Short mmCIF file of C-alpha atoms and ligand atoms in Angstrom, two decimals:
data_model
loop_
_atom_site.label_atom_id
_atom_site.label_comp_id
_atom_site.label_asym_id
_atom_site.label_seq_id
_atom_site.Cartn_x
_atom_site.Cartn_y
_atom_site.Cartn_z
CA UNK O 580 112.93 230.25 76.05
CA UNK O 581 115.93 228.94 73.84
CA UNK O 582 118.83 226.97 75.43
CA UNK O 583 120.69 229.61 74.45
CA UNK O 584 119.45 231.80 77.43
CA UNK O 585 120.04 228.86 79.51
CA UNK O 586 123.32 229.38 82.50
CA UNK O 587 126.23 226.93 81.52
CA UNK O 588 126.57 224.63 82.59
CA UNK O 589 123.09 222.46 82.81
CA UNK O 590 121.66 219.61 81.86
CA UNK O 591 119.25 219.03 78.59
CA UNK O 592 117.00 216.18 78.01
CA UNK O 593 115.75 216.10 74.46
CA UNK O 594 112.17 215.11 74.70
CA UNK O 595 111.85 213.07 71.48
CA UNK O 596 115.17 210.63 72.48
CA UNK O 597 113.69 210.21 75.65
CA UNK O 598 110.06 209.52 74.46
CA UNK O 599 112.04 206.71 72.54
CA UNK O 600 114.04 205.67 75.38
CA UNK O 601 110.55 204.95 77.68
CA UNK O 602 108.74 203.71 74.94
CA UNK O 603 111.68 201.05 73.77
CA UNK O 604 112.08 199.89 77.23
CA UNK O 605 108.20 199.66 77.71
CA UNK O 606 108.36 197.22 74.89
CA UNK O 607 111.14 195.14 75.72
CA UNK O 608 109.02 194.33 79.10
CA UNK O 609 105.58 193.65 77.33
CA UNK O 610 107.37 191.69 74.55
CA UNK O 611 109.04 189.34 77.55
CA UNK O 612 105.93 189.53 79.82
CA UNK O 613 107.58 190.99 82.63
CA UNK O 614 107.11 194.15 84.93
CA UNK O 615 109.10 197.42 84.16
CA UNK O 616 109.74 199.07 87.36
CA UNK O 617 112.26 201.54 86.62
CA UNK O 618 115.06 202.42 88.27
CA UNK O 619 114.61 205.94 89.60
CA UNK O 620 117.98 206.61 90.97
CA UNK O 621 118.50 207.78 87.25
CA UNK O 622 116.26 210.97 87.29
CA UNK O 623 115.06 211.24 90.23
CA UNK O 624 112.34 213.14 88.69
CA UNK O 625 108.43 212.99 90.16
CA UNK O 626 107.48 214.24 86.75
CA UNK O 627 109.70 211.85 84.77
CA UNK O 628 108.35 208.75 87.26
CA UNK O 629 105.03 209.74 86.16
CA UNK O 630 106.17 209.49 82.34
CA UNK O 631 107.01 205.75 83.15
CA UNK O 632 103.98 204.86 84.83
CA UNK O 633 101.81 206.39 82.17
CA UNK O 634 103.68 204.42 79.87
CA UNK O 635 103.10 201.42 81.51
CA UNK O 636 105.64 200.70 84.55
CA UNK O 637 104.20 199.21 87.17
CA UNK O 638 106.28 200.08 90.50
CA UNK O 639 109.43 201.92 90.76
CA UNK O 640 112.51 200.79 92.35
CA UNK O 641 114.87 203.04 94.67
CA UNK O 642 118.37 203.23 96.04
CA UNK O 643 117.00 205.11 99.24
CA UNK O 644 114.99 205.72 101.74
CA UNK O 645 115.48 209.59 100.98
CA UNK O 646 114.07 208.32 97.11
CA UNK O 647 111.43 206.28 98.76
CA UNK O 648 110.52 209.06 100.76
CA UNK O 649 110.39 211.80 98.32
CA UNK O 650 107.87 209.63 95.77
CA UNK O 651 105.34 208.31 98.05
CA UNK O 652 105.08 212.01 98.84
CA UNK O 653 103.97 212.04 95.68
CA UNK O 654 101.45 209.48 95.39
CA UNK O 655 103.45 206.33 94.42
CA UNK O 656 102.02 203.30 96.11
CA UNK O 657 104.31 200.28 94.97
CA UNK O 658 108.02 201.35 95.70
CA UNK O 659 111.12 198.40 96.36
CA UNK O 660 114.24 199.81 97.85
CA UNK O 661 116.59 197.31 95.42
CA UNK O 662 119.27 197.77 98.55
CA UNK O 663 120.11 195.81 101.72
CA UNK O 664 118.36 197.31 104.27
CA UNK O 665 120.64 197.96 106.99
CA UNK O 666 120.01 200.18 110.35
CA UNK O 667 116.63 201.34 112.93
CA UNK O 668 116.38 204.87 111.26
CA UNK O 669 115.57 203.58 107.84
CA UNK O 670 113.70 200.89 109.08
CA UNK O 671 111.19 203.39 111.12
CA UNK O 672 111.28 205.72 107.99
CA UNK O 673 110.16 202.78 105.97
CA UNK O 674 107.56 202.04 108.52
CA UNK O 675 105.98 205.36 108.34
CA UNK O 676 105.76 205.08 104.28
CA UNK O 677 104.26 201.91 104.63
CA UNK O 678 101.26 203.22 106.30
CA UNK O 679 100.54 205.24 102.74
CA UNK O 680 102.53 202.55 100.18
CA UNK O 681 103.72 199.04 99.31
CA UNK O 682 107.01 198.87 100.33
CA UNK O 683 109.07 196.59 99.81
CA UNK O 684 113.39 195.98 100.39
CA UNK O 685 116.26 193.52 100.31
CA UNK O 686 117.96 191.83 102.94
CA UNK O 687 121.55 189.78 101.75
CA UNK O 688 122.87 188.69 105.51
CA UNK O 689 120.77 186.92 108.69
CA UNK O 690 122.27 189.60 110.68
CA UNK O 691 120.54 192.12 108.46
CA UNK O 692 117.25 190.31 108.47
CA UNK O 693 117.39 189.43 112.02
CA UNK O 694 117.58 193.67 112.41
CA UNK O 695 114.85 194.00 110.24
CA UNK O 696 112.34 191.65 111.48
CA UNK O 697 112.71 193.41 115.19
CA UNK O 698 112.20 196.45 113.87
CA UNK O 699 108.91 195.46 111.94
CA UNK O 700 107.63 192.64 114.29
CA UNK O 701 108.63 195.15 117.34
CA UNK O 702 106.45 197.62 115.34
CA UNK O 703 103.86 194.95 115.10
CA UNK O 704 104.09 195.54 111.29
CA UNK O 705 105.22 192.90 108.34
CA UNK O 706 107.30 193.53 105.49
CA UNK O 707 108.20 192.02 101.29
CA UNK O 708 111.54 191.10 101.92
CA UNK O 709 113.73 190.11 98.93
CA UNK O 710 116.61 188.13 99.30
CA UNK O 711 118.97 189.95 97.44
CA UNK O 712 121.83 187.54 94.65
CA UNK O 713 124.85 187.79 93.36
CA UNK O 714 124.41 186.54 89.81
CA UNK O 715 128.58 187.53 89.09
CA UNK O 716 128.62 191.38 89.96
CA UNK O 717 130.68 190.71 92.99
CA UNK O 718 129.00 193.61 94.88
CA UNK O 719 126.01 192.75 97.58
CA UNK O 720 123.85 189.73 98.02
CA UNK O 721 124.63 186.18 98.73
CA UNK O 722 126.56 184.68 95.53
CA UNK O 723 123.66 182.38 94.08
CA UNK O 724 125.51 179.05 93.83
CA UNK O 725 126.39 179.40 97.90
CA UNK O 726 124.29 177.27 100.35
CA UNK O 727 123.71 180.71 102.53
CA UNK O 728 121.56 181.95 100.10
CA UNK O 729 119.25 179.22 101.15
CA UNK O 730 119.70 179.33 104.98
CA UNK O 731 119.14 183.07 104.30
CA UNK O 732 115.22 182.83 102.61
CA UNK O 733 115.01 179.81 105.39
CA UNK O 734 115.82 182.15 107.93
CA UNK O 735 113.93 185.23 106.35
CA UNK O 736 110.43 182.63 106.08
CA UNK O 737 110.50 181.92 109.72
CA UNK O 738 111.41 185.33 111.28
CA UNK O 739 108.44 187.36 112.77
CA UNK O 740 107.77 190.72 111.22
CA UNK O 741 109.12 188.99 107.52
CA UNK O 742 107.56 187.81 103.99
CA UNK O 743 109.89 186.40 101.67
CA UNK O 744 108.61 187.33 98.71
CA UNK O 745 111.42 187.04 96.16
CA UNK O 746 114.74 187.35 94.94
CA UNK O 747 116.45 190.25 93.46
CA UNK O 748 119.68 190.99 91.67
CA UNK O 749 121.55 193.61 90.03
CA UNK O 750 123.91 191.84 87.29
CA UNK O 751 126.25 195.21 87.16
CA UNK O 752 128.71 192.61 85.48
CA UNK O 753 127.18 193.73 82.52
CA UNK O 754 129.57 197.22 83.24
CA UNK O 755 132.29 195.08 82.23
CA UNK O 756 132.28 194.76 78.88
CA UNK O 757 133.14 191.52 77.01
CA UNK O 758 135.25 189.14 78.84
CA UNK O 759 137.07 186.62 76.25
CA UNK O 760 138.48 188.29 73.18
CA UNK O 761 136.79 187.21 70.83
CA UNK O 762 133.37 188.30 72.22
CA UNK O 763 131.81 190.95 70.65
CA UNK O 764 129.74 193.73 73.29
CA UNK O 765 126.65 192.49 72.13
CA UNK O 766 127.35 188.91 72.72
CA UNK O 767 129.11 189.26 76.09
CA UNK O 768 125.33 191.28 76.97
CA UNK O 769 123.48 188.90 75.38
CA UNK O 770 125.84 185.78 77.53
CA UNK O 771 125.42 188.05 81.12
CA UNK O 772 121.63 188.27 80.36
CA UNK O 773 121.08 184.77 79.71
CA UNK O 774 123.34 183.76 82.94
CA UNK O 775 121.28 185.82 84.84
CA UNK O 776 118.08 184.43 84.17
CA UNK O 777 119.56 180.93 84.39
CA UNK O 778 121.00 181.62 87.40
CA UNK O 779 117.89 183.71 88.93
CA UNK O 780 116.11 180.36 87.75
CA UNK O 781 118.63 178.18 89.67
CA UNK O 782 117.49 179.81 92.79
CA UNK O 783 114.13 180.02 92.92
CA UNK O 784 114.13 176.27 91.64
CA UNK O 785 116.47 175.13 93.59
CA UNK O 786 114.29 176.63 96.76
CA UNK O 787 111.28 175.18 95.79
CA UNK O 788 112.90 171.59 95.60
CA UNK O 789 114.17 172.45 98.80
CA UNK O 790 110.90 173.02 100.42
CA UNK O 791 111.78 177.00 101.41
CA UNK O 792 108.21 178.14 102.35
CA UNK O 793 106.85 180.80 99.93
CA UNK O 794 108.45 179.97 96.61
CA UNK O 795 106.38 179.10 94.48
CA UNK O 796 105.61 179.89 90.77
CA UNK O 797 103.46 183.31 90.20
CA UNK O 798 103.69 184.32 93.78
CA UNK O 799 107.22 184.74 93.99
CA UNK O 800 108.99 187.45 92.37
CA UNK O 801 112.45 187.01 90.10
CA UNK O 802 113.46 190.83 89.65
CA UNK O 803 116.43 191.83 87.64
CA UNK O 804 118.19 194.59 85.87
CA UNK O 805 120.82 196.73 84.60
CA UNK O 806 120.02 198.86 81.24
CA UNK O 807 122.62 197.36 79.10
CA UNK O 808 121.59 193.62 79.89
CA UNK O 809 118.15 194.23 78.77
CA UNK O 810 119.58 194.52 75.27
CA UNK O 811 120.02 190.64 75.50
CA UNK O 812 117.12 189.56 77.92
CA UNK O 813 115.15 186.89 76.52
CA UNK O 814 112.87 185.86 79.46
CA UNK O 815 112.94 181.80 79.42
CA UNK O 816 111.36 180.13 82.05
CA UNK O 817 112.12 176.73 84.07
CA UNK O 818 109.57 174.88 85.72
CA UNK O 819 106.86 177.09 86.33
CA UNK O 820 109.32 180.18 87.54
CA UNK O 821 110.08 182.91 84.73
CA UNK O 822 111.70 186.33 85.50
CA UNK O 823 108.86 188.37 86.52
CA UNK O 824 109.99 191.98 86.97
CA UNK O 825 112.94 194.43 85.12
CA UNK O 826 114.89 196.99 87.08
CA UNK O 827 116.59 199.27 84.39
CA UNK O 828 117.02 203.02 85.40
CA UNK O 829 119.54 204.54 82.88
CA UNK O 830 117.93 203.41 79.90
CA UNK O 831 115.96 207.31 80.39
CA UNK O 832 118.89 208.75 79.19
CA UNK O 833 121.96 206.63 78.30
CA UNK O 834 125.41 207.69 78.41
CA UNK O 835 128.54 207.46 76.59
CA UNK O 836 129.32 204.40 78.35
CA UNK O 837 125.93 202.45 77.30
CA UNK O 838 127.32 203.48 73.87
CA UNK O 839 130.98 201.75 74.42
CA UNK O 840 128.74 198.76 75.86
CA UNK O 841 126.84 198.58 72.92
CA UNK O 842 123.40 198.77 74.55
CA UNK O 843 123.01 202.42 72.48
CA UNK O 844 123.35 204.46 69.85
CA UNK O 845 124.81 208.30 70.54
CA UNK O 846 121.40 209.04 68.69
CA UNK O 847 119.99 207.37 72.13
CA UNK O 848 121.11 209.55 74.46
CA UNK O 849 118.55 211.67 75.68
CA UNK O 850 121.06 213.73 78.08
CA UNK O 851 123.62 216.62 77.71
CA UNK O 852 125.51 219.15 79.35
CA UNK O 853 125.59 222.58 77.76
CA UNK O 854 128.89 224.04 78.61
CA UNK O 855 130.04 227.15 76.90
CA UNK O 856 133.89 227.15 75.79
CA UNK O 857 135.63 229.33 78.11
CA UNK O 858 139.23 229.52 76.70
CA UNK O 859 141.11 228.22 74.03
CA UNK O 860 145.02 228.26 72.64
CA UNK O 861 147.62 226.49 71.11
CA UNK O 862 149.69 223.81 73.65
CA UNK O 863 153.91 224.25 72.90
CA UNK O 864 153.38 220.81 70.87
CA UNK O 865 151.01 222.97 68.48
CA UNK O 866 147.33 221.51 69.63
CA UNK O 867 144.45 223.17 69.91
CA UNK O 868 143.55 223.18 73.58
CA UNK O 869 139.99 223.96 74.49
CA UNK O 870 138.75 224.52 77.86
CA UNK O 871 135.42 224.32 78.96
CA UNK O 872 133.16 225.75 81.69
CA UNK O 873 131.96 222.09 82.54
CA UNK O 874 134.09 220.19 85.01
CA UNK O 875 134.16 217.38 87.47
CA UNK O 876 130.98 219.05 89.45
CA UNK O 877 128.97 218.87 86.67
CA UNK O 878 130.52 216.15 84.26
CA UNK O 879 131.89 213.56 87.32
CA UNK O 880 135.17 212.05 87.07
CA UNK O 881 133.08 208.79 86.50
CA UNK O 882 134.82 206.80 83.54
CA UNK O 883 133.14 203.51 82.07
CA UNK O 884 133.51 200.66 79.58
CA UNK O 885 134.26 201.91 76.10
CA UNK O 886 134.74 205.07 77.07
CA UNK O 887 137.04 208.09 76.20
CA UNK O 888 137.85 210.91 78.54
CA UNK O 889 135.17 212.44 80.06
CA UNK O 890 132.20 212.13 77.73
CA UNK O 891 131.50 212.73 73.84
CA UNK O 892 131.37 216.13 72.87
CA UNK O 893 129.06 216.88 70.25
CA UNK O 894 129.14 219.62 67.75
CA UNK O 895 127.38 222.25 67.28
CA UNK O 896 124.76 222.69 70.49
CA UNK O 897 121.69 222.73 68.45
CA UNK O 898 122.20 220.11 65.89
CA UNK O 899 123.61 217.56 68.33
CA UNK O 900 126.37 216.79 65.98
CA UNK O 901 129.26 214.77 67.09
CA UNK O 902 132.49 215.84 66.80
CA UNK O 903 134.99 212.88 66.12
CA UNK O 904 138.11 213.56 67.05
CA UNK O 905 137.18 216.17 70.07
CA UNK O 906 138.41 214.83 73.73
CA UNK O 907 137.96 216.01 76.47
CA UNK O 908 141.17 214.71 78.71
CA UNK O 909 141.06 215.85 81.74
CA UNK O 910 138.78 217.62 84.56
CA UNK O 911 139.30 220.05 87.22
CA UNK O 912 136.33 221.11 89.39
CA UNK O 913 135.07 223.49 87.65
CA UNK O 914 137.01 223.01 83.75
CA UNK O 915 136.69 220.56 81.00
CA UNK O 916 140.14 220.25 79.47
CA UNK O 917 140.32 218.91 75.63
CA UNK O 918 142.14 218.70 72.71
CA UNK O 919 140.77 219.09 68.85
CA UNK O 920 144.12 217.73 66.28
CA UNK O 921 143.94 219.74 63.68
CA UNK O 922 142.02 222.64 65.81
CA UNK O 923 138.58 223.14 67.50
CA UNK O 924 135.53 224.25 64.87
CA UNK O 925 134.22 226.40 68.16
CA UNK O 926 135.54 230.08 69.26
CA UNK O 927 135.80 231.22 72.85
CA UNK O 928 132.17 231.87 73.77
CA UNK O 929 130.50 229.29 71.71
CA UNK O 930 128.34 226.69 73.37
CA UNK O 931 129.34 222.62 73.02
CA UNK O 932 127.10 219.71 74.55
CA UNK O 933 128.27 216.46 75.76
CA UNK O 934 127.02 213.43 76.04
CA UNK O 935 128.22 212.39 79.69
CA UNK O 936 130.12 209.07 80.83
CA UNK O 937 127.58 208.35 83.51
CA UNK O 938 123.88 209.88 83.45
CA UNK O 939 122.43 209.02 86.92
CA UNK O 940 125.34 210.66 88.78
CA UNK O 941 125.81 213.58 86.23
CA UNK O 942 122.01 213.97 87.09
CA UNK O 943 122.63 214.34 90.58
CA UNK O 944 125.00 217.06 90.21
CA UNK O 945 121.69 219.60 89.56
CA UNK O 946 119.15 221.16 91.27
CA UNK O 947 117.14 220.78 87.46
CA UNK O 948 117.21 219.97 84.42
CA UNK O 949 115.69 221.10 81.51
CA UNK O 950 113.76 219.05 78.76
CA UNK O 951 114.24 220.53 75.27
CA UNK O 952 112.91 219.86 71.90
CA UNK O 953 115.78 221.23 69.48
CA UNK O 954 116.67 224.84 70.65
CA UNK O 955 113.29 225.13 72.79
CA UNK O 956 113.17 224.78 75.91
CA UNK O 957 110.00 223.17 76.92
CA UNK O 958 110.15 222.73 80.84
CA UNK O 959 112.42 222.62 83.69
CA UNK O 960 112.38 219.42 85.57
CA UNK O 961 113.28 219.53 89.38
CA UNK O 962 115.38 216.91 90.45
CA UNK O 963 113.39 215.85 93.42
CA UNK O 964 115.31 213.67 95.16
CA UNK O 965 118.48 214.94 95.36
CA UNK O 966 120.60 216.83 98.36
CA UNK O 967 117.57 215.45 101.27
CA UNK O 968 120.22 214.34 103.31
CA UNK O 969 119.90 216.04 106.18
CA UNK O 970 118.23 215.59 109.92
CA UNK O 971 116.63 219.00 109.84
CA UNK O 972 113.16 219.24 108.09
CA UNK O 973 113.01 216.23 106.63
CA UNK O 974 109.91 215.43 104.78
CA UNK O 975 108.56 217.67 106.61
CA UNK O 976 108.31 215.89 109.99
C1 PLP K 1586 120.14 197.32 92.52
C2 PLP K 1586 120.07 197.96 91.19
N1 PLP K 1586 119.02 197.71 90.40
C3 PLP K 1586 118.89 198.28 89.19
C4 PLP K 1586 119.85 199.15 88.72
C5 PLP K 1586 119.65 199.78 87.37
O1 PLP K 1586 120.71 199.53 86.50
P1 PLP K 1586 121.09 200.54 85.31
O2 PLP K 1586 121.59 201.78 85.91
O3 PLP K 1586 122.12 199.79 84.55
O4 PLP K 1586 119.86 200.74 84.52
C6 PLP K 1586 120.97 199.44 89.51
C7 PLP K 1586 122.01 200.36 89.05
O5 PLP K 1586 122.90 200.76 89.73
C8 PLP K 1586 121.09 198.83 90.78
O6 PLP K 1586 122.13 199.07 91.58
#
């Protein structure tokens, strides 16, 4: 099968960018000495988990239980729910996976631990807990210079039904692109990188000093990630501590807005959408309007740093050719708007791909995807984990 015989629009994943994507991302974590366990909230893909692990990833890391649920199914046995754990449903869905799997999740309040420790000591089980950080995202977890983060692994040590075993954060700051002018995008990722493993480092040190049971070098994990601080991770230790584990989960694929972070190359991304050009005239100013059959339920109406429009549409579908001065300005649910000055090198019926803003939520959009090598399609990859949000049938129970 050719991707021309494929329904627009879908998703491609070109096999040899992703091969390089795993394997570059496998080496950053052997060349630091750390863990990769990937992010799976990218791909949620049982095939594409596998991939990872055969590369070398030891662990995954979900958003979900839904995620969590769907890959023990499938014979993962180390899976960390990188999210505060909040509420007795998920806790007695975790419960059951635990029977089959290491599981592991974060707490960031005592009111959230204090939930989970009923739930697991009432259960007469015991859970990893990490206490989650805010290293400067500004999103969950207890800000790491704040003396609650301490009372919080104090109070996580003693509860029943608890085992601190580390600290976790997400430095999403990254996102942001560079914050003082003069900062280029590869040193404001290499600064937010090295302030997250300085401030990871503060933590765990800090603890230890302390005398907050359980912290202690080797034993205690120091997870991080976000795919376009890796680009500037340099794993330096304090102490005894070092980071021990990496968390990255777009890094699969990339995205236009990895791109405008400088954390990749368009040559990087791995994923496209295949939309075929559905209409196209001339506006009353005298551009060349284009519109596409790819719109916000396919595309997203994410934006991101860097950024321009809704993705970056490349030129022609097989050769994966970018088009410069292509945009694609605006997005109804089921159209790509765009503009070509000068007009569009593609007639009504032609098939475009674009490299989207955001991967991870363009991926979960689809039912599949399909992996390609050039024109060929090789395989259609379900994505597993999507759309399980529901109370009837669920995981089969
Ligand atoms: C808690 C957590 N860990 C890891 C990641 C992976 O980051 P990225 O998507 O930049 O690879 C995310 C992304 O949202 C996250 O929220």
């Amino acid at each position: 099968m050719f991707i021309d015989d494929l329904p627009t629009p879908c998703l491609l994943i070109e096999r040899r960018r992703l091969e390089a994507n795993l394997a570059r991302m496998q080496a950053t974590a052997e060349a630091q000495g750390v863990a990769l366990r990937p992010h799976v909230k990218t791909h949620k893909s049982v095939r594409l988990a596998r991939w990872q692990r055969e590369r070398g990833a030891r662990g995954l890391t979900v958003a979900t239980v839904d995620e969590a649920e769907v890959f023990v199914a499938a014979g993962f046995e180390d899976v960390r729910l990188a999210y505060p754990v909040v509420g007795a449903e998920r806790h007695a869905r975790l419960q059951r996976l635990a029977d089959r799997a290491r599981i592991s999740f974060c707490v960031d309040t005592v009111a959230g631990a204090e939930a989970a420790s009923a739930a697991w000591a009432g259960a007469g089980r015991r859970a990893d807990v990490l206490v989650e950080i805010d290293v400067g995202h500004g999103r969950t977890g207890v800000p790491w210079h704040h003396a609650d983060a301490e009372v919080l692994a104090r109070r996580v040590a003693a509860l029943p039904g608890l085992c601190l075993a580390g600290i976790l954060t997400h430095e999403g700051q990254a996102y942001h692109g560079p914050v003082h002018d003069a900062e280029d995008e590869a040193g404001a990722l290499r600064r937010v990188a090295r302030e997250t493993v300085g401030r990871m480092l503060d933590v765990a040190v800090g603890w230890r000093a302390a005398g907050v049971p359980g912290v202690e070098p080797g034993a205690f994990a120091l997870s991080i990630g976000s795919t376009p601080s890796m680009a500037g991770f340099e794993n330096a230790g304090r102490d005894g501590f070092r980071i021990t584990e990496i968390r990255p989960g777009n890094y699969v694929f990339n995205d236009a807005t990895q791109v405008g972070l400088g954390s990749a190359r368009w040559a990087d991304c791995a994923l496209t959408v295949l939309a075929t050009v559905i209409s196209k005239r001339r506006d009353p100013t005298g551009r060349e309007r284009f519109f596409l059959d790819a719109g916000k339920k396919v595309l997203t109406a994410d934006g991101g740093y860097g950024t321009d429009g809704y993705g970056r549409l490349l030129y022609n579908a097989r050769t994966m050719t970018p088009l410069p001065h292509a945009r694609l300005t605006a997005l109804s649910e089921e159209h790509g708007w765009g503009v070509v000055p000068g007009g569009a090198p593609f007639d009504v019926g032609d098939r475009v791909r674009i490299v989207p803003n955001h991967a991870c939520v363009t991926v979960h959009t689809q039912d599949e995807v399909y992996l390609v090598d050039g024109d060929t399609v090789i395989e259609a990859l379900p994505v597993d984990a999507r759309g399980r949000r529901r109370i009837s049938g669920r995981g089969g129970e």
